[in-house]
PDB file of N, CA and C in Angstrom:
ATOM      1  N   MET A   1      -6.349 -12.919   1.095  1.00  0.00           N
ATOM      2  CA  MET A   1      -7.307 -11.804   1.308  1.00  0.00           C
ATOM      3  C   MET A   1      -6.777 -11.331   0.271  1.00  0.00           C
ATOM      4  N   ALA A   2      -8.456 -11.082  -0.357  1.00  0.00           N
ATOM      5  CA  ALA A   2      -8.273 -10.244  -1.226  1.00  0.00           C
ATOM      6  C   ALA A   2      -7.989  -8.534  -1.074  1.00  0.00           C
ATOM      7  N   THR A   3      -6.956  -8.124  -2.029  1.00  0.00           N
ATOM      8  CA  THR A   3      -6.665  -6.549  -1.980  1.00  0.00           C
ATOM      9  C   THR A   3      -7.290  -5.561  -2.623  1.00  0.00           C
ATOM     10  N   THR A   4      -8.341  -4.532  -1.578  1.00  0.00           N
ATOM     11  CA  THR A   4      -8.732  -3.739  -2.213  1.00  0.00           C
ATOM     12  C   THR A   4      -8.043  -2.750  -3.016  1.00  0.00           C
ATOM     13  N   THR A   5      -9.142  -1.852  -3.672  1.00  0.00           N
ATOM     14  CA  THR A   5      -8.029  -0.612  -4.421  1.00  0.00           C
ATOM     15  C   THR A   5      -7.599  -0.018  -3.429  1.00  0.00           C
ATOM     16  N   PHE A   6      -8.145   0.678  -2.538  1.00  0.00           N
ATOM     17  CA  PHE A   6      -7.564   1.330  -1.812  1.00  0.00           C
ATOM     18  C   PHE A   6      -5.870   0.682  -1.186  1.00  0.00           C
ATOM     19  N   GLU A   7      -6.095  -0.101  -0.572  1.00  0.00           N
ATOM     20  CA  GLU A   7      -5.086  -0.916  -0.083  1.00  0.00           C
ATOM     21  C   GLU A   7      -3.702  -0.771  -1.621  1.00  0.00           C
ATOM     22  N   ALA A   8      -4.250  -1.306  -2.710  1.00  0.00           N
ATOM     23  CA  ALA A   8      -3.241  -1.181  -3.910  1.00  0.00           C
ATOM     24  C   ALA A   8      -2.810   0.094  -4.111  1.00  0.00           C
ATOM     25  N   VAL A   9      -3.436   0.669  -3.950  1.00  0.00           N
ATOM     26  CA  VAL A   9      -2.819   2.604  -4.209  1.00  0.00           C
ATOM     27  C   VAL A   9      -1.948   2.624  -2.878  1.00  0.00           C
ATOM     28  N   ARG A  10      -2.560   2.459  -1.617  1.00  0.00           N
ATOM     29  CA  ARG A  10      -1.665   2.826  -0.585  1.00  0.00           C
ATOM     30  C   ARG A  10      -0.117   2.268  -0.701  1.00  0.00           C
ATOM     31  N   ALA A  11      -0.778   0.626  -0.979  1.00  0.00           N
ATOM     32  CA  ALA A  11       0.665  -0.026  -1.030  1.00  0.00           C
ATOM     33  C   ALA A  11       2.018   0.881  -2.294  1.00  0.00           C
ATOM     34  N   GLU A  12       1.187   0.727  -3.496  1.00  0.00           N
ATOM     35  CA  GLU A  12       1.867   1.398  -4.544  1.00  0.00           C
ATOM     36  C   GLU A  12       2.500   2.977  -3.751  1.00  0.00           C
ATOM     37  N   ALA A  13       1.662   3.287  -3.241  1.00  0.00           N
ATOM     38  CA  ALA A  13       2.450   4.715  -2.627  1.00  0.00           C
ATOM     39  C   ALA A  13       3.172   4.751  -1.641  1.00  0.00           C
ATOM     40  N   LEU A  14       3.312   3.853  -0.976  1.00  0.00           N
ATOM     41  CA  LEU A  14       4.574   3.074   0.324  1.00  0.00           C
ATOM     42  C   LEU A  14       5.858   2.689  -0.547  1.00  0.00           C
ATOM     43  N   PHE A  15       5.483   1.380  -1.549  1.00  0.00           N
ATOM     44  CA  PHE A  15       6.457   1.327  -2.150  1.00  0.00           C
ATOM     45  C   PHE A  15       7.513   2.132  -2.613  1.00  0.00           C
ATOM     46  N   VAL A  16       7.082   3.202  -3.641  1.00  0.00           N
ATOM     47  CA  VAL A  16       8.024   4.095  -4.086  1.00  0.00           C
ATOM     48  C   VAL A  16       7.838   5.283  -3.724  1.00  0.00           C
ATOM     49  N   SER A  17       8.125   5.338  -1.917  1.00  0.00           N
ATOM     50  CA  SER A  17       8.099   6.332  -1.001  1.00  0.00           C
ATOM     51  C   SER A  17       9.936   6.414  -0.529  1.00  0.00           C
ATOM     52  N   ASN A  18       9.941   7.211   0.526  1.00  0.00           N
ATOM     53  CA  ASN A  18      11.331   7.235   0.836  1.00  0.00           C
ATOM     54  C   ASN A  18      11.768   6.060   2.365  1.00  0.00           C
ATOM     55  N   LEU A  19      10.635   5.759   2.849  1.00  0.00           N
ATOM     56  CA  LEU A  19      10.679   4.889   3.681  1.00  0.00           C
ATOM     57  C   LEU A  19      11.095   3.284   3.241  1.00  0.00           C
ATOM     58  N   GLN A  20      12.447   2.540   3.983  1.00  0.00           N
ATOM     59  CA  GLN A  20      12.735   1.996   3.904  1.00  0.00           C
ATOM     60  C   GLN A  20      12.287   0.308   4.518  1.00  0.00           C
ATOM     61  N   CYS A  21      12.681  -0.416   3.939  1.00  0.00           N
ATOM     62  CA  CYS A  21      12.138  -1.648   4.674  1.00  0.00           C
ATOM     63  C   CYS A  21      12.664  -2.269   6.558  1.00  0.00           C
ATOM     64  N   SER A  22      13.665  -1.551   6.174  1.00  0.00           N
ATOM     65  CA  SER A  22      14.932  -1.146   7.527  1.00  0.00           C
ATOM     66  C   SER A  22      14.555  -0.606   8.791  1.00  0.00           C
ATOM     67  N   GLN A  23      13.436   0.402   8.149  1.00  0.00           N
ATOM     68  CA  GLN A  23      12.914   1.196   9.106  1.00  0.00           C
ATOM     69  C   GLN A  23      12.082   0.901  10.824  1.00  0.00           C
ATOM     70  N   ALA A  24      11.223  -0.189  10.117  1.00  0.00           N
ATOM     71  CA  ALA A  24      10.224  -0.663  11.070  1.00  0.00           C
ATOM     72  C   ALA A  24       9.054   0.746  11.531  1.00  0.00           C
ATOM     73  N   PRO A  25       8.422   1.444  10.140  1.00  0.00           N
ATOM     74  CA  PRO A  25       7.911   3.215  10.608  1.00  0.00           C
ATOM     75  C   PRO A  25       6.830   2.608  11.619  1.00  0.00           C
ATOM     76  N   ARG A  26       6.885   3.861  12.220  1.00  0.00           N
ATOM     77  CA  ARG A  26       5.160   3.731  13.239  1.00  0.00           C
ATOM     78  C   ARG A  26       3.969   4.092  11.856  1.00  0.00           C
ATOM     79  N   SER A  27       2.680   3.835  12.291  1.00  0.00           N
ATOM     80  CA  SER A  27       1.476   3.786  11.436  1.00  0.00           C
ATOM     81  C   SER A  27       1.175   5.299  11.370  1.00  0.00           C
ATOM     82  N   ASP A  28       1.553   6.167  12.044  1.00  0.00           N
ATOM     83  CA  ASP A  28       1.634   7.727  11.555  1.00  0.00           C
ATOM     84  C   ASP A  28       3.073   8.265  10.399  1.00  0.00           C
ATOM     85  N   GLU A  29       3.690   7.447  10.523  1.00  0.00           N
ATOM     86  CA  GLU A  29       5.147   7.666   9.349  1.00  0.00           C
ATOM     87  C   GLU A  29       4.224   6.930   8.401  1.00  0.00           C
ATOM     88  N   ILE A  30       3.740   5.908   8.481  1.00  0.00           N
ATOM     89  CA  ILE A  30       3.072   5.163   7.282  1.00  0.00           C
ATOM     90  C   ILE A  30       2.156   5.994   6.256  1.00  0.00           C
ATOM     91  N   ARG A  31       1.245   6.491   7.200  1.00  0.00           N
ATOM     92  CA  ARG A  31       0.587   7.134   6.607  1.00  0.00           C
ATOM     93  C   ARG A  31       1.172   9.029   6.126  1.00  0.00           C
ATOM     94  N   ALA A  32       2.281   9.696   6.906  1.00  0.00           N
ATOM     95  CA  ALA A  32       2.289  10.686   6.162  1.00  0.00           C
ATOM     96  C   ALA A  32       3.059  10.268   4.919  1.00  0.00           C
ATOM     97  N   ALA A  33       3.761   9.035   4.452  1.00  0.00           N
ATOM     98  CA  ALA A  33       4.504   8.684   3.784  1.00  0.00           C
ATOM     99  C   ALA A  33       3.998   8.882   2.692  1.00  0.00           C
ATOM    100  N   VAL A  34       2.604   7.694   2.899  1.00  0.00           N
ATOM    101  CA  VAL A  34       1.659   7.420   1.964  1.00  0.00           C
ATOM    102  C   VAL A  34       0.762   9.269   0.762  1.00  0.00           C
ATOM    103  N   ALA A  35       0.193   9.630   2.008  1.00  0.00           N
ATOM    104  CA  ALA A  35      -0.013  10.975   1.684  1.00  0.00           C
ATOM    105  C   ALA A  35       0.853  11.612   0.841  1.00  0.00           C
ATOM    106  N   THR A  36       1.867  11.850   1.260  1.00  0.00           N
ATOM    107  CA  THR A  36       2.974  12.532   1.059  1.00  0.00           C
ATOM    108  C   THR A  36       3.704  12.333  -0.568  1.00  0.00           C
ATOM    109  N   THR A  37       3.362  10.694  -0.712  1.00  0.00           N
ATOM    110  CA  THR A  37       3.790  10.211  -1.859  1.00  0.00           C
ATOM    111  C   THR A  37       2.714  10.584  -2.944  1.00  0.00           C
ATOM    112  N   LEU A  38       1.408  10.029  -3.050  1.00  0.00           N
ATOM    113  CA  LEU A  38       0.516  10.436  -3.348  1.00  0.00           C
ATOM    114  C   LEU A  38       0.427  11.957  -4.144  1.00  0.00           C
ATOM    115  N   ARG A  39       0.293  12.918  -3.092  1.00  0.00           N
ATOM    116  CA  ARG A  39       0.230  14.185  -3.275  1.00  0.00           C
ATOM    117  C   ARG A  39       1.248  14.760  -4.482  1.00  0.00           C
ATOM    118  N   ARG A  40       2.618  13.480  -4.446  1.00  0.00           N
ATOM    119  CA  ARG A  40       3.174  14.041  -4.879  1.00  0.00           C
ATOM    120  C   ARG A  40       3.313  13.630  -6.765  1.00  0.00           C
ATOM    121  N   ILE A  41       3.226  12.536  -6.695  1.00  0.00           N
ATOM    122  CA  ILE A  41       3.665  11.589  -7.936  1.00  0.00           C
ATOM    123  C   ILE A  41       1.810  11.164  -8.485  1.00  0.00           C
ATOM    124  N   GLY A  42       0.808  11.450  -7.546  1.00  0.00           N
ATOM    125  CA  GLY A  42      -0.554  10.810  -7.780  1.00  0.00           C
ATOM    126  C   GLY A  42      -0.953   9.300  -7.835  1.00  0.00           C
ATOM    127  N   ILE A  43      -1.568   8.974  -8.438  1.00  0.00           N
ATOM    128  CA  ILE A  43      -1.950   7.513  -7.987  1.00  0.00           C
ATOM    129  C   ILE A  43      -1.009   7.096  -9.428  1.00  0.00           C
ATOM    130  N   LYS A  44      -1.628   7.454 -10.828  1.00  0.00           N
ATOM    131  CA  LYS A  44      -0.810   6.890 -11.831  1.00  0.00           C
ATOM    132  C   LYS A  44       1.328   7.185 -12.014  1.00  0.00           C
ATOM    133  N   GLY A  45       1.486   8.127 -11.199  1.00  0.00           N
ATOM    134  CA  GLY A  45       2.833   7.969 -11.129  1.00  0.00           C
ATOM    135  C   GLY A  45       3.387   6.920 -10.238  1.00  0.00           C
ATOM    136  N   CYS A  46       2.347   6.678  -8.854  1.00  0.00           N
ATOM    137  CA  CYS A  46       2.927   5.366  -8.288  1.00  0.00           C
ATOM    138  C   CYS A  46       3.339   4.324  -9.486  1.00  0.00           C
ATOM    139  N   ALA A  47       1.653   3.889  -9.612  1.00  0.00           N
ATOM    140  CA  ALA A  47       1.480   2.564 -10.380  1.00  0.00           C
ATOM    141  C   ALA A  47       2.916   2.565 -11.551  1.00  0.00           C
ATOM    142  N   ALA A  48       2.988   4.069 -12.237  1.00  0.00           N
ATOM    143  CA  ALA A  48       4.214   3.626 -13.468  1.00  0.00           C
ATOM    144  C   ALA A  48       5.496   3.492 -12.467  1.00  0.00           C
ATOM    145  N   GLN A  49       5.972   3.895 -11.544  1.00  0.00           N
ATOM    146  CA  GLN A  49       7.483   4.038 -10.866  1.00  0.00           C
ATOM    147  C   GLN A  49       7.166   2.125 -10.680  1.00  0.00           C
ATOM    148  N   VAL A  50       6.216   2.166  -9.562  1.00  0.00           N
ATOM    149  CA  VAL A  50       5.901   0.045  -9.285  1.00  0.00           C
ATOM    150  C   VAL A  50       6.600  -0.896 -10.460  1.00  0.00           C
ATOM    151  N   ALA A  51       5.829  -0.427 -11.674  1.00  0.00           N
ATOM    152  CA  ALA A  51       5.393  -1.322 -12.648  1.00  0.00           C
ATOM    153  C   ALA A  51       6.984  -1.301 -12.971  1.00  0.00           C
ATOM    154  N   GLY A  52       7.758   0.246 -12.911  1.00  0.00           N
ATOM    155  CA  GLY A  52       9.345   0.479 -13.136  1.00  0.00           C
ATOM    156  C   GLY A  52      10.297  -0.635 -12.470  1.00  0.00           C
ATOM    157  N   GLU A  53      10.083  -1.111 -11.103  1.00  0.00           N
ATOM    158  CA  GLU A  53      10.895  -1.531 -10.286  1.00  0.00           C
ATOM    159  C   GLU A  53      10.569  -3.055 -10.466  1.00  0.00           C
ATOM    160  N   PHE A  54       9.046  -2.850 -10.670  1.00  0.00           N
ATOM    161  CA  PHE A  54       9.160  -4.984 -10.922  1.00  0.00           C
ATOM    162  C   PHE A  54      10.176  -4.955 -12.598  1.00  0.00           C
ATOM    163  N   GLY A  55       9.863  -4.175 -13.702  1.00  0.00           N
ATOM    164  CA  GLY A  55      10.481  -4.563 -14.700  1.00  0.00           C
ATOM    165  C   GLY A  55      12.253  -4.698 -14.177  1.00  0.00           C
ATOM    166  N   ASP A  56      12.941  -3.578 -14.039  1.00  0.00           N
ATOM    167  CA  ASP A  56      13.875  -3.636 -13.897  1.00  0.00           C
ATOM    168  C   ASP A  56      14.816  -4.812 -12.540  1.00  0.00           C
ATOM    169  N   HIS A  57      14.028  -5.027 -11.564  1.00  0.00           N
ATOM    170  CA  HIS A  57      14.156  -5.662 -10.258  1.00  0.00           C
ATOM    171  C   HIS A  57      13.303  -5.850  -9.639  1.00  0.00           C
ATOM    172  N   PRO A  58      13.214  -7.166 -10.001  1.00  0.00           N
ATOM    173  CA  PRO A  58      11.841  -7.975 -10.049  1.00  0.00           C
ATOM    174  C   PRO A  58      11.785  -8.868  -8.745  1.00  0.00           C
ATOM    175  N   ASP A  59      13.391  -9.146  -8.777  1.00  0.00           N
ATOM    176  CA  ASP A  59      13.502  -9.808  -7.003  1.00  0.00           C
ATOM    177  C   ASP A  59      13.679  -8.962  -5.824  1.00  0.00           C
ATOM    178  N   THR A  60      13.556  -7.681  -6.159  1.00  0.00           N
ATOM    179  CA  THR A  60      13.516  -7.011  -4.595  1.00  0.00           C
ATOM    180  C   THR A  60      12.167  -6.276  -4.815  1.00  0.00           C
ATOM    181  N   ALA A  61      11.598  -5.945  -5.776  1.00  0.00           N
ATOM    182  CA  ALA A  61      10.212  -5.547  -6.233  1.00  0.00           C
ATOM    183  C   ALA A  61       9.003  -6.541  -5.016  1.00  0.00           C
ATOM    184  N   VAL A  62       9.282  -7.427  -5.485  1.00  0.00           N
ATOM    185  CA  VAL A  62       8.390  -8.621  -4.949  1.00  0.00           C
ATOM    186  C   VAL A  62       8.285  -8.577  -3.515  1.00  0.00           C
ATOM    187  N   ALA A  63       9.749  -8.435  -2.611  1.00  0.00           N
ATOM    188  CA  ALA A  63       9.528  -8.246  -1.262  1.00  0.00           C
ATOM    189  C   ALA A  63       9.118  -6.942  -0.771  1.00  0.00           C
ATOM    190  N   ARG A  64       9.293  -5.966  -1.302  1.00  0.00           N
ATOM    191  CA  ARG A  64       9.196  -4.563  -1.059  1.00  0.00           C
ATOM    192  C   ARG A  64       7.599  -4.402  -0.855  1.00  0.00           C
ATOM    193  N   MET A  65       7.289  -4.971  -2.579  1.00  0.00           N
ATOM    194  CA  MET A  65       5.619  -4.722  -2.561  1.00  0.00           C
ATOM    195  C   MET A  65       5.089  -5.656  -1.135  1.00  0.00           C
ATOM    196  N   ALA A  66       5.673  -6.915  -1.004  1.00  0.00           N
ATOM    197  CA  ALA A  66       4.930  -7.652   0.037  1.00  0.00           C
ATOM    198  C   ALA A  66       4.845  -6.727   1.751  1.00  0.00           C
ATOM    199  N   TRP A  67       5.946  -6.202   1.616  1.00  0.00           N
ATOM    200  CA  TRP A  67       5.978  -5.434   2.827  1.00  0.00           C
ATOM    201  C   TRP A  67       5.059  -4.340   3.303  1.00  0.00           C
ATOM    202  N   ALA A  68       5.034  -3.275   1.959  1.00  0.00           N
ATOM    203  CA  ALA A  68       4.098  -2.269   1.543  1.00  0.00           C
ATOM    204  C   ALA A  68       2.939  -2.605   1.940  1.00  0.00           C
ATOM    205  N   LEU A  69       2.033  -3.639   1.511  1.00  0.00           N
ATOM    206  CA  LEU A  69       1.044  -4.057   1.540  1.00  0.00           C
ATOM    207  C   LEU A  69       0.897  -4.849   3.265  1.00  0.00           C
ATOM    208  N   ALA A  70       1.981  -5.478   3.632  1.00  0.00           N
ATOM    209  CA  ALA A  70       1.583  -5.671   4.950  1.00  0.00           C
ATOM    210  C   ALA A  70       1.428  -4.241   5.660  1.00  0.00           C
ATOM    211  N   LEU A  71       2.223  -3.458   5.480  1.00  0.00           N
ATOM    212  CA  LEU A  71       1.851  -2.209   6.575  1.00  0.00           C
ATOM    213  C   LEU A  71       0.655  -1.788   6.256  1.00  0.00           C
ATOM    214  N   VAL A  72       0.558  -1.630   4.704  1.00  0.00           N
ATOM    215  CA  VAL A  72      -0.908  -0.734   4.829  1.00  0.00           C
ATOM    216  C   VAL A  72      -1.927  -1.354   5.712  1.00  0.00           C
ATOM    217  N   ARG A  73      -1.602  -2.674   5.130  1.00  0.00           N
ATOM    218  CA  ARG A  73      -3.291  -3.461   5.763  1.00  0.00           C
ATOM    219  C   ARG A  73      -2.920  -3.464   7.468  1.00  0.00           C
ATOM    220  N   SER A  74      -1.912  -3.387   7.893  1.00  0.00           N
ATOM    221  CA  SER A  74      -1.527  -3.213   9.805  1.00  0.00           C
ATOM    222  C   SER A  74      -1.798  -1.837   9.867  1.00  0.00           C
ATOM    223  N   THR A  75      -1.811  -0.349   9.296  1.00  0.00           N
ATOM    224  CA  THR A  75      -2.309   0.435   9.501  1.00  0.00           C
ATOM    225  C   THR A  75      -3.537   1.063   9.343  1.00  0.00           C
ATOM    226  N   TYR A  76      -4.099   0.546   8.487  1.00  0.00           N
ATOM    227  CA  TYR A  76      -5.189   1.340   7.563  1.00  0.00           C
ATOM    228  C   TYR A  76      -6.862   0.017   7.762  1.00  0.00           C
ATOM    229  N   PRO A  77      -6.720  -0.244   8.768  1.00  0.00           N
ATOM    230  CA  PRO A  77      -7.917  -1.504   9.314  1.00  0.00           C
ATOM    231  C   PRO A  77      -9.116  -1.564   8.069  1.00  0.00           C
ATOM    232  N   ALA A  78      -9.604  -2.640   8.083  1.00  0.00           N
ATOM    233  CA  ALA A  78     -10.556  -2.703   7.050  1.00  0.00           C
ATOM    234  C   ALA A  78     -12.047  -2.158   7.420  1.00  0.00           C
ATOM    235  N   ARG A  79     -12.342  -1.699   6.678  1.00  0.00           N
ATOM    236  CA  ARG A  79     -14.385  -0.779   7.146  1.00  0.00           C
ATOM    237  C   ARG A  79     -14.829  -1.646   7.535  1.00  0.00           C
ATOM    238  N   ARG A  80     -15.477  -1.391   8.591  1.00  0.00           N
ATOM    239  CA  ARG A  80     -16.357  -2.642   8.998  1.00  0.00           C
ATOM    240  C   ARG A  80     -17.666  -1.914   8.012  1.00  0.00           C
ATOM    241  N   ASN A  81     -17.981  -1.123   7.997  1.00  0.00           N
ATOM    242  CA  ASN A  81     -19.169  -0.699   6.923  1.00  0.00           C
ATOM    243  C   ASN A  81     -18.606  -0.327   5.344  1.00  0.00           C
ATOM    244  N   ALA A  82     -17.982  -1.439   5.138  1.00  0.00           N
ATOM    245  CA  ALA A  82     -17.694  -1.289   3.646  1.00  0.00           C
ATOM    246  C   ALA A  82     -18.859  -1.986   2.974  1.00  0.00           C
ATOM    247  N   PRO A  83     -19.208  -1.454   2.017  1.00  0.00           N
ATOM    248  CA  PRO A  83     -20.183  -2.602   0.760  1.00  0.00           C
ATOM    249  C   PRO A  83     -19.891  -4.056   0.799  1.00  0.00           C
ATOM    250  N   ARG A  84     -21.232  -4.440   0.861  1.00  0.00           N
ATOM    251  CA  ARG A  84     -21.497  -5.961   1.223  1.00  0.00           C
ATOM    252  C   ARG A  84     -21.009  -6.898  -0.015  1.00  0.00           C
ATOM    253  N   SER A  85     -20.474  -5.698  -1.100  1.00  0.00           N
ATOM    254  CA  SER A  85     -20.266  -7.081  -2.331  1.00  0.00           C
ATOM    255  C   SER A  85     -18.501  -6.343  -1.564  1.00  0.00           C
ATOM    256  N   VAL A  86     -18.042  -5.598  -0.804  1.00  0.00           N
ATOM    257  CA  VAL A  86     -16.378  -6.111  -0.516  1.00  0.00           C
ATOM    258  C   VAL A  86     -15.867  -6.767   0.306  1.00  0.00           C
ATOM    259  N   ARG A  87     -17.080  -6.809   1.092  1.00  0.00           N
ATOM    260  CA  ARG A  87     -17.008  -7.542   2.571  1.00  0.00           C
ATOM    261  C   ARG A  87     -17.025  -9.090   1.882  1.00  0.00           C
ATOM    262  N   LEU A  88     -18.066  -9.223   0.999  1.00  0.00           N
ATOM    263  CA  LEU A  88     -18.013 -10.665   0.796  1.00  0.00           C
ATOM    264  C   LEU A  88     -16.524 -11.060  -0.050  1.00  0.00           C
ATOM    265  N   LEU A  89     -16.215 -10.431  -1.030  1.00  0.00           N
ATOM    266  CA  LEU A  89     -14.975 -10.380  -1.553  1.00  0.00           C
ATOM    267  C   LEU A  89     -13.692 -11.140  -0.726  1.00  0.00           C
ATOM    268  N   ALA A  90     -13.944 -10.268   0.522  1.00  0.00           N
ATOM    269  CA  ALA A  90     -12.356 -10.302   1.394  1.00  0.00           C
ATOM    270  C   ALA A  90     -12.442 -11.468   2.121  1.00  0.00           C
ATOM    271  N   ARG A  91     -14.165 -11.904   2.319  1.00  0.00           N
ATOM    272  CA  ARG A  91     -14.502 -13.372   3.197  1.00  0.00           C
ATOM    273  C   ARG A  91     -13.903 -14.043   2.119  1.00  0.00           C
ATOM    274  N   SER A  92     -14.158 -14.669   0.864  1.00  0.00           N
ATOM    275  CA  SER A  92     -13.999 -15.369   0.103  1.00  0.00           C
ATOM    276  C   SER A  92     -12.750 -15.946  -0.201  1.00  0.00           C
ATOM    277  N   ALA A  93     -11.758 -14.835   0.046  1.00  0.00           N
ATOM    278  CA  ALA A  93     -10.533 -14.947  -0.369  1.00  0.00           C
ATOM    279  C   ALA A  93      -8.930 -15.280   0.327  1.00  0.00           C
TER     280      ALA A  93
END
């Protein structure tokens, strides 16, 4: 499945948030963590911290990003009325 820009930004924010993989957070907690983190450090700040973690701890960063992306995909369902090009990309992946 192709990752959209929204998914990537949300996953990065969740990745650098205070939530932990062991917590099994609820959807409302995930949404709050993503929003709070984006407000606190912004999109570029999240990307920079993710890059740092992948540089410093690639073994654990991969698992955490997989966790973050899976939770983002389950919390923020794909838009049904997304532009046709986005739907085609998602279908082809």
